[in-house]
mmCIF file of N, CA and C in Angstrom:
data_model
loop_
_atom_site.group_PDB
_atom_site.id
_atom_site.type_symbol
_atom_site.label_atom_id
_atom_site.label_comp_id
_atom_site.label_asym_id
_atom_site.label_seq_id
_atom_site.Cartn_x
_atom_site.Cartn_y
_atom_site.Cartn_z
ATOM 1 N N MET A 14 -23.452 5.527 -16.107
ATOM 2 C CA MET A 14 -22.531 5.059 -17.433
ATOM 3 C C MET A 14 -21.032 5.361 -16.962
ATOM 4 N N THR A 15 -20.075 4.300 -17.314
ATOM 5 C CA THR A 15 -18.967 4.327 -17.191
ATOM 6 C C THR A 15 -18.110 5.042 -18.234
ATOM 7 N N LEU A 16 -17.389 6.199 -17.917
ATOM 8 C CA LEU A 16 -16.681 6.696 -18.823
ATOM 9 C C LEU A 16 -15.242 6.165 -19.456
ATOM 10 N N PRO A 17 -15.403 6.109 -20.690
ATOM 11 C CA PRO A 17 -13.835 5.478 -21.327
ATOM 12 C C PRO A 17 -12.732 5.888 -20.816
ATOM 13 N N LYS A 18 -11.787 5.398 -20.412
ATOM 14 C CA LYS A 18 -10.362 5.969 -20.154
ATOM 15 C C LYS A 18 -9.308 5.329 -21.059
ATOM 16 N N LYS A 19 -9.465 4.471 -21.729
ATOM 17 C CA LYS A 19 -8.406 3.620 -22.653
ATOM 18 C C LYS A 19 -8.927 4.275 -23.970
ATOM 19 N N LYS A 20 -7.650 4.256 -24.756
ATOM 20 C CA LYS A 20 -7.710 4.748 -26.233
ATOM 21 C C LYS A 20 -8.529 3.658 -26.846
ATOM 22 N N ASP A 21 -8.291 2.256 -26.417
ATOM 23 C CA ASP A 21 -9.317 1.383 -27.206
ATOM 24 C C ASP A 21 -10.690 1.465 -26.932
ATOM 25 N N ASP A 22 -11.057 1.674 -25.851
ATOM 26 C CA ASP A 22 -12.450 2.078 -25.481
ATOM 27 C C ASP A 22 -13.051 3.197 -26.328
ATOM 28 N N ILE A 23 -12.258 4.304 -26.303
ATOM 29 C CA ILE A 23 -12.679 5.408 -27.222
ATOM 30 C C ILE A 23 -12.791 5.241 -28.657
ATOM 31 N N GLU A 24 -11.934 4.199 -29.225
ATOM 32 C CA GLU A 24 -11.916 4.003 -30.636
ATOM 33 C C GLU A 24 -13.092 2.995 -31.104
ATOM 34 N N LYS A 25 -13.406 2.192 -29.769
ATOM 35 C CA LYS A 25 -14.561 1.290 -29.907
ATOM 36 C C LYS A 25 -15.817 2.203 -30.168
ATOM 37 N N ILE A 26 -16.056 3.275 -29.370
ATOM 38 C CA ILE A 26 -17.071 4.065 -29.260
ATOM 39 C C ILE A 26 -17.214 4.931 -30.564
ATOM 40 N N VAL A 27 -16.393 5.325 -31.165
ATOM 41 C CA VAL A 27 -16.107 5.987 -32.299
ATOM 42 C C VAL A 27 -16.581 4.958 -33.524
ATOM 43 N N GLU A 28 -16.227 3.789 -33.467
ATOM 44 C CA GLU A 28 -16.403 3.000 -34.482
ATOM 45 C C GLU A 28 -17.911 2.533 -34.353
ATOM 46 N N GLU A 29 -18.431 2.322 -33.240
ATOM 47 C CA GLU A 29 -19.899 2.020 -33.028
ATOM 48 C C GLU A 29 -20.654 3.393 -33.629
ATOM 49 N N VAL A 30 -20.349 4.363 -33.428
ATOM 50 C CA VAL A 30 -20.975 5.483 -33.777
ATOM 51 C C VAL A 30 -21.301 5.649 -35.300
ATOM 52 N N GLN A 31 -20.062 5.388 -35.822
ATOM 53 C CA GLN A 31 -19.858 5.387 -37.289
ATOM 54 C C GLN A 31 -20.590 4.309 -37.850
ATOM 55 N N SER A 32 -20.490 3.273 -37.549
ATOM 56 C CA SER A 32 -21.515 2.154 -37.914
ATOM 57 C C SER A 32 -23.037 2.501 -37.855
ATOM 58 N N ARG A 33 -23.271 2.907 -36.760
ATOM 59 C CA ARG A 33 -24.691 3.636 -36.437
ATOM 60 C C ARG A 33 -25.141 4.484 -37.542
ATOM 61 N N GLU A 34 -24.058 5.528 -37.749
ATOM 62 C CA GLU A 34 -24.479 6.564 -38.930
ATOM 63 C C GLU A 34 -24.729 5.652 -40.120
ATOM 64 N N ILE A 35 -23.937 4.851 -40.483
ATOM 65 C CA ILE A 35 -24.105 4.247 -41.810
ATOM 66 C C ILE A 35 -25.536 3.699 -41.953
ATOM 67 N N GLU A 36 -25.807 2.845 -40.776
ATOM 68 C CA GLU A 36 -27.255 2.372 -40.783
ATOM 69 C C GLU A 36 -28.295 3.362 -40.833
ATOM 70 N N GLU A 37 -28.176 4.426 -40.115
ATOM 71 C CA GLU A 37 -28.995 5.651 -40.122
ATOM 72 C C GLU A 37 -29.073 6.054 -41.652
ATOM 73 N N HIS A 38 -28.082 6.231 -42.296
ATOM 74 C CA HIS A 38 -28.042 6.684 -43.630
ATOM 75 C C HIS A 38 -28.942 5.958 -44.630
ATOM 76 N N HIS A 39 -28.594 4.593 -44.380
ATOM 77 C CA HIS A 39 -29.349 3.614 -45.374
ATOM 78 C C HIS A 39 -31.038 3.557 -44.863
ATOM 79 N N HIS A 40 -31.193 3.737 -43.822
ATOM 80 C CA HIS A 40 -32.927 3.505 -43.466
ATOM 81 C C HIS A 40 -33.448 4.870 -43.243
ATOM 82 N N HIS A 41 -32.814 6.020 -42.962
ATOM 83 C CA HIS A 41 -33.539 7.313 -42.672
ATOM 84 C C HIS A 41 -32.732 8.313 -43.276
ATOM 85 N N HIS A 42 -32.724 8.411 -44.641
ATOM 86 C CA HIS A 42 -31.876 9.389 -45.293
ATOM 87 C C HIS A 42 -32.242 10.838 -44.983
ATOM 88 N N HIS A 43 -33.619 11.028 -44.706
ATOM 89 C CA HIS A 43 -34.067 12.588 -44.455
ATOM 90 C C HIS A 43 -33.763 12.849 -43.194
ATOM 91 N N HIS A 44 -33.493 11.793 -42.247
ATOM 92 C CA HIS A 44 -33.281 12.391 -40.722
ATOM 93 C C HIS A 44 -31.665 12.077 -40.556
ATOM 94 N N HIS A 45 -31.021 11.875 -41.327
ATOM 95 C CA HIS A 45 -29.554 11.629 -41.312
ATOM 96 C C HIS A 45 -28.746 12.786 -40.677
ATOM 97 N N HIS A 46 -28.843 13.640 -41.062
ATOM 98 C CA HIS A 46 -28.059 14.805 -40.760
ATOM 99 C C HIS A 46 -28.329 15.266 -39.280
ATOM 100 N N HIS A 47 -29.599 15.281 -38.905
ATOM 101 C CA HIS A 47 -29.969 15.507 -37.619
ATOM 102 C C HIS A 47 -29.362 14.624 -36.526
ATOM 103 N N ALA A 48 -29.721 13.237 -36.888
ATOM 104 C CA ALA A 48 -29.200 12.095 -35.869
ATOM 105 C C ALA A 48 -27.582 12.098 -36.024
ATOM 106 N N GLU A 49 -26.943 12.348 -37.055
ATOM 107 C CA GLU A 49 -25.665 12.430 -37.057
ATOM 108 C C GLU A 49 -25.084 13.325 -36.148
ATOM 109 N N SER A 50 -25.478 14.607 -36.102
ATOM 110 C CA SER A 50 -25.242 15.611 -35.269
ATOM 111 C C SER A 50 -25.335 15.429 -33.839
ATOM 112 N N ASP A 51 -26.541 14.597 -33.486
ATOM 113 C CA ASP A 51 -26.815 14.103 -32.130
ATOM 114 C C ASP A 51 -25.628 13.146 -31.608
ATOM 115 N N GLU A 52 -25.660 12.246 -32.458
ATOM 116 C CA GLU A 52 -24.578 11.191 -32.065
ATOM 117 C C GLU A 52 -23.138 11.884 -31.958
ATOM 118 N N LEU A 53 -22.856 12.481 -32.845
ATOM 119 C CA LEU A 53 -21.562 13.158 -32.830
ATOM 120 C C LEU A 53 -21.068 13.980 -31.531
ATOM 121 N N LEU A 54 -22.357 14.713 -31.217
ATOM 122 C CA LEU A 54 -22.317 15.533 -30.085
ATOM 123 C C LEU A 54 -22.168 14.527 -28.715
ATOM 124 N N ALA A 55 -22.917 13.554 -28.646
ATOM 125 C CA ALA A 55 -22.763 12.622 -27.717
ATOM 126 C C ALA A 55 -21.446 11.997 -27.514
ATOM 127 N N VAL A 56 -20.846 11.617 -28.716
ATOM 128 C CA VAL A 56 -19.480 11.195 -28.744
ATOM 129 C C VAL A 56 -18.407 11.986 -28.102
ATOM 130 N N LEU A 57 -18.758 13.275 -28.700
ATOM 131 C CA LEU A 57 -17.696 14.427 -28.163
ATOM 132 C C LEU A 57 -17.716 14.696 -26.768
ATOM 133 N N GLU A 58 -18.953 14.402 -26.222
ATOM 134 C CA GLU A 58 -19.091 14.766 -24.877
ATOM 135 C C GLU A 58 -18.452 13.807 -24.008
ATOM 136 N N LEU A 59 -18.508 12.500 -24.388
ATOM 137 C CA LEU A 59 -17.931 11.176 -23.780
ATOM 138 C C LEU A 59 -16.381 11.542 -23.958
ATOM 139 N N LEU A 60 -15.939 11.810 -25.024
ATOM 140 C CA LEU A 60 -14.260 12.214 -25.212
ATOM 141 C C LEU A 60 -13.938 13.187 -24.108
ATOM 142 N N VAL A 61 -14.722 14.482 -24.298
ATOM 143 C CA VAL A 61 -14.452 15.395 -23.206
ATOM 144 C C VAL A 61 -14.197 14.885 -21.604
ATOM 145 N N ASP A 62 -15.409 14.241 -21.549
ATOM 146 C CA ASP A 62 -15.298 13.605 -20.014
ATOM 147 C C ASP A 62 -14.243 12.859 -19.717
ATOM 148 N N SER A 63 -13.846 11.929 -20.907
ATOM 149 C CA SER A 63 -12.675 11.025 -20.542
ATOM 150 C C SER A 63 -11.376 11.742 -20.586
ATOM 151 N N LEU A 64 -11.292 12.845 -21.255
ATOM 152 C CA LEU A 64 -10.142 13.782 -21.061
ATOM 153 C C LEU A 64 -10.064 14.530 -19.776
ATOM 154 N N ASN A 65 -11.128 14.950 -19.272
ATOM 155 C CA ASN A 65 -11.305 15.457 -18.160
ATOM 156 C C ASN A 65 -10.762 14.518 -16.867
ATOM 157 N N ALA A 66 -11.304 13.168 -17.036
ATOM 158 C CA ALA A 66 -10.828 12.254 -16.136
ATOM 159 C C ALA A 66 -9.350 12.003 -16.004
ATOM 160 N N ASN A 67 -8.865 11.948 -17.474
ATOM 161 C CA ASN A 67 -7.396 11.971 -17.565
ATOM 162 C C ASN A 67 -6.579 13.002 -17.071
ATOM 163 N N ILE A 68 -7.094 14.208 -17.013
ATOM 164 C CA ILE A 68 -6.263 15.451 -16.808
ATOM 165 C C ILE A 68 -6.107 15.384 -15.111
ATOM 166 N N GLU A 69 -7.434 15.056 -14.416
ATOM 167 C CA GLU A 69 -7.474 14.748 -13.019
ATOM 168 C C GLU A 69 -6.330 13.734 -12.496
ATOM 169 N N ILE A 70 -6.328 12.697 -13.365
ATOM 170 C CA ILE A 70 -5.280 11.792 -12.878
ATOM 171 C C ILE A 70 -3.721 12.251 -13.191
ATOM 172 N N LEU A 71 -3.395 13.013 -14.223
ATOM 173 C CA LEU A 71 -2.328 13.549 -14.480
ATOM 174 C C LEU A 71 -1.915 14.372 -13.135
ATOM 175 N N ASN A 72 -2.932 15.226 -13.113
ATOM 176 C CA ASN A 72 -2.670 16.445 -11.921
ATOM 177 C C ASN A 72 -2.272 15.821 -10.459
ATOM 178 N N SER A 73 -2.991 14.772 -10.050
ATOM 179 C CA SER A 73 -2.749 14.015 -8.981
ATOM 180 C C SER A 73 -1.301 13.433 -9.073
ATOM 181 N N ARG A 74 -0.844 13.065 -10.136
ATOM 182 C CA ARG A 74 0.529 12.478 -10.313
ATOM 183 C C ARG A 74 1.430 13.458 -10.131
ATOM 184 N N VAL A 75 1.152 14.642 -10.710
ATOM 185 C CA VAL A 75 2.038 15.703 -10.719
ATOM 186 C C VAL A 75 2.279 16.379 -9.143
ATOM 187 N N GLN A 76 1.269 16.273 -8.554
ATOM 188 C CA GLN A 76 1.358 16.631 -7.183
ATOM 189 C C GLN A 76 2.251 15.830 -6.417
ATOM 190 N N ARG A 77 2.148 14.519 -6.682
ATOM 191 C CA ARG A 77 2.872 13.436 -6.016
ATOM 192 C C ARG A 77 4.223 13.654 -6.135
ATOM 193 N N ASN A 78 4.610 13.739 -7.663
ATOM 194 C CA ASN A 78 5.906 13.929 -8.209
ATOM 195 C C ASN A 78 6.577 14.989 -7.519
ATOM 196 N N THR A 79 5.821 16.215 -7.413
ATOM 197 C CA THR A 79 6.319 17.503 -6.791
ATOM 198 C C THR A 79 6.788 17.183 -5.311
ATOM 199 N N TYR A 80 5.892 16.564 -4.631
ATOM 200 C CA TYR A 80 6.328 16.173 -3.250
ATOM 201 C C TYR A 80 7.479 15.482 -3.184
ATOM 202 N N GLU A 81 7.533 14.275 -3.909
ATOM 203 C CA GLU A 81 8.509 13.499 -3.866
ATOM 204 C C GLU A 81 10.216 14.222 -4.345
ATOM 205 N N ILE A 82 9.901 15.247 -5.327
ATOM 206 C CA ILE A 82 11.222 15.625 -5.664
ATOM 207 C C ILE A 82 11.482 16.622 -4.559
ATOM 208 N N ALA A 83 10.766 17.483 -3.870
ATOM 209 C CA ALA A 83 11.027 18.219 -2.784
ATOM 210 C C ALA A 83 11.725 17.403 -1.609
ATOM 211 N N ARG A 84 11.165 16.260 -1.299
ATOM 212 C CA ARG A 84 11.580 15.419 -0.219
ATOM 213 C C ARG A 84 13.278 14.936 -0.659
ATOM 214 N N ILE A 85 13.417 14.486 -1.926
ATOM 215 C CA ILE A 85 14.621 14.099 -2.257
ATOM 216 C C ILE A 85 15.633 15.236 -2.216
ATOM 217 N N TYR A 86 15.344 16.531 -2.644
ATOM 218 C CA TYR A 86 16.300 17.681 -2.483
ATOM 219 C C TYR A 86 16.548 17.838 -0.900
ATOM 220 N N LYS A 87 15.381 17.761 -0.071
ATOM 221 C CA LYS A 87 15.610 17.795 1.528
ATOM 222 C C LYS A 87 16.579 16.879 2.012
ATOM 223 N N VAL A 88 16.230 15.485 1.496
ATOM 224 C CA VAL A 88 17.362 14.433 1.850
ATOM 225 C C VAL A 88 18.701 14.709 1.602
ATOM 226 N N LEU A 89 18.989 15.056 0.273
ATOM 227 C CA LEU A 89 20.280 15.243 -0.195
ATOM 228 C C LEU A 89 20.892 16.694 0.603
ATOM 229 N N GLY A 90 20.054 17.365 0.905
ATOM 230 C CA GLY A 90 20.504 18.765 1.558
ATOM 231 C C GLY A 90 21.113 18.343 2.970
ATOM 232 N N HIS A 91 20.376 17.461 3.585
ATOM 233 C CA HIS A 91 20.813 16.960 4.837
ATOM 234 C C HIS A 91 22.250 15.981 4.900
ATOM 235 N N ILE A 92 22.138 15.098 3.918
ATOM 236 C CA ILE A 92 23.257 14.315 3.406
ATOM 237 C C ILE A 92 24.682 15.266 3.209
ATOM 238 N N LEU A 93 24.498 16.265 2.488
ATOM 239 C CA LEU A 93 25.496 17.118 2.012
ATOM 240 C C LEU A 93 26.019 17.879 3.324
ATOM 241 N N ALA A 94 25.045 18.125 4.229
ATOM 242 C CA ALA A 94 25.568 18.996 5.484
ATOM 243 C C ALA A 94 26.072 18.043 6.546
ATOM 244 N N TYR A 95 25.732 16.765 6.291
ATOM 245 C CA TYR A 95 26.138 15.510 7.122
ATOM 246 C C TYR A 95 27.755 15.487 6.717
ATOM 247 N N LEU A 96 27.862 15.406 5.504
ATOM 248 C CA LEU A 96 29.459 15.147 4.787
ATOM 249 C C LEU A 96 30.296 16.128 4.974
ATOM 250 N N ALA A 97 29.734 17.462 5.183
ATOM 251 C CA ALA A 97 30.426 18.612 5.402
ATOM 252 C C ALA A 97 31.129 18.583 6.967
ATOM 253 N N GLY A 98 30.421 17.823 7.705
ATOM 254 C CA GLY A 98 30.802 17.765 9.279
ATOM 255 C C GLY A 98 30.360 18.991 9.961
ATOM 256 N N GLY A 99 30.821 18.984 10.877
ATOM 257 C CA GLY A 99 30.392 20.071 11.863
ATOM 258 C C GLY A 99 29.664 19.784 13.086
ATOM 259 N N GLU A 100 29.301 20.676 13.953
ATOM 260 C CA GLU A 100 28.572 20.303 15.081
ATOM 261 C C GLU A 100 27.289 19.562 15.097
ATOM 262 N N ASN A 101 26.773 19.965 13.987
ATOM 263 C CA ASN A 101 25.261 19.288 13.821
ATOM 264 C C ASN A 101 25.338 18.055 12.802
ATOM 265 N N ALA A 102 26.282 17.464 12.544
ATOM 266 C CA ALA A 102 26.404 16.581 11.312
ATOM 267 C C ALA A 102 25.588 15.327 11.709
ATOM 268 N N ARG A 103 25.578 14.934 13.092
ATOM 269 C CA ARG A 103 24.695 13.793 13.362
ATOM 270 C C ARG A 103 23.148 14.157 12.980
ATOM 271 N N LYS A 104 22.939 15.257 13.538
ATOM 272 C CA LYS A 104 21.438 15.786 13.637
ATOM 273 C C LYS A 104 20.953 15.740 11.960
ATOM 274 N N HIS A 105 21.750 16.232 10.987
ATOM 275 C CA HIS A 105 21.355 15.969 9.672
ATOM 276 C C HIS A 105 21.094 14.629 9.154
ATOM 277 N N LEU A 106 21.901 13.808 9.672
ATOM 278 C CA LEU A 106 21.955 12.234 9.287
ATOM 279 C C LEU A 106 20.577 11.749 9.751
ATOM 280 N N GLU A 107 20.351 12.379 11.006
ATOM 281 C CA GLU A 107 19.013 11.772 11.508
ATOM 282 C C GLU A 107 17.769 12.369 10.657
ATOM 283 N N GLU A 108 17.733 13.665 10.434
ATOM 284 C CA GLU A 108 16.920 14.154 9.623
ATOM 285 C C GLU A 108 16.542 13.566 8.196
ATOM 286 N N ALA A 109 17.822 13.143 7.515
ATOM 287 C CA ALA A 109 17.657 12.613 6.309
ATOM 288 C C ALA A 109 17.104 11.208 6.366
ATOM 289 N N MET A 110 17.249 10.485 7.605
ATOM 290 C CA MET A 110 16.643 9.248 7.904
ATOM 291 C C MET A 110 15.071 9.337 8.045
ATOM 292 N N LYS A 111 14.750 10.508 8.789
ATOM 293 C CA LYS A 111 13.298 10.629 9.187
ATOM 294 C C LYS A 111 12.652 10.939 7.933
ATOM 295 N N LEU A 112 13.194 11.499 6.861
ATOM 296 C CA LEU A 112 12.517 11.842 5.516
ATOM 297 C C LEU A 112 12.379 10.691 4.797
ATOM 298 N N LEU A 113 13.201 9.840 5.140
ATOM 299 C CA LEU A 113 13.186 8.441 4.285
ATOM 300 C C LEU A 113 12.397 7.390 4.954
ATOM 301 N N SER A 114 11.867 7.687 5.926
ATOM 302 C CA SER A 114 10.981 6.679 6.911
ATOM 303 C C SER A 114 9.821 6.431 6.129
ATOM 304 N N PRO A 115 9.270 5.163 6.288
ATOM 305 C CA PRO A 115 7.780 4.524 5.680
ATOM 306 C C PRO A 115 6.621 5.569 5.857
ATOM 307 N N ALA A 116 6.774 6.170 7.194
ATOM 308 C CA ALA A 116 5.618 7.215 7.225
ATOM 309 C C ALA A 116 5.536 8.389 6.243
ATOM 310 N N LYS A 117 6.660 8.852 5.921
ATOM 311 C CA LYS A 117 6.778 10.010 4.993
ATOM 312 C C LYS A 117 6.396 9.330 3.594
ATOM 313 N N GLU A 118 6.752 8.114 3.259
ATOM 314 C CA GLU A 118 6.329 7.473 1.893
ATOM 315 C C GLU A 118 4.892 7.477 1.875
ATOM 316 N N GLN A 119 4.064 7.127 3.029
ATOM 317 C CA GLN A 119 2.895 6.797 2.976
ATOM 318 C C GLN A 119 2.154 8.212 2.945
ATOM 319 N N LYS A 120 2.746 9.244 3.423
ATOM 320 C CA LYS A 120 2.192 10.318 3.440
ATOM 321 C C LYS A 120 2.211 10.840 1.948
ATOM 322 N N ALA A 121 3.173 10.664 1.151
ATOM 323 C CA ALA A 121 3.331 10.927 -0.229
ATOM 324 C C ALA A 121 2.401 10.272 -1.028
ATOM 325 N N GLU A 122 1.971 9.075 -0.575
ATOM 326 C CA GLU A 122 0.901 8.275 -1.277
ATOM 327 C C GLU A 122 -0.288 8.932 -1.202
ATOM 328 N N VAL A 123 -0.721 9.530 -0.045
ATOM 329 C CA VAL A 123 -1.734 10.255 0.504
ATOM 330 C C VAL A 123 -2.009 11.519 -0.385
ATOM 331 N N VAL A 124 -0.869 12.235 -0.346
ATOM 332 C CA VAL A 124 -0.784 13.423 -1.198
ATOM 333 C C VAL A 124 -1.053 13.105 -2.647
ATOM 334 N N GLY A 125 -0.362 12.055 -3.332
ATOM 335 C CA GLY A 125 -0.701 11.722 -4.891
ATOM 336 C C GLY A 125 -1.883 10.770 -4.828
#
């Protein structure tokens, strides 16, 4: 079973359960409360699973963004050191360029 990830999918499931509850109420009034509880629990489990999946996605995005922010600060540090001049100015420019290389960007994608 695929877990819902979009708000529309979750709303559709809730509507379906609500329509089933109405049908259940009309056809089996004496079993209504038990069936309603079971269906409500099933929907809640699906919603919790969906929320957990979204949390995992957000956590991976946070990790990638953390890596990228650190990389930006390192680049800025090397650029400032280059602009300040000095005996290692050229080395700082080279280090900044290395940090901006496509290989570093690919590593960031793997991290995130």
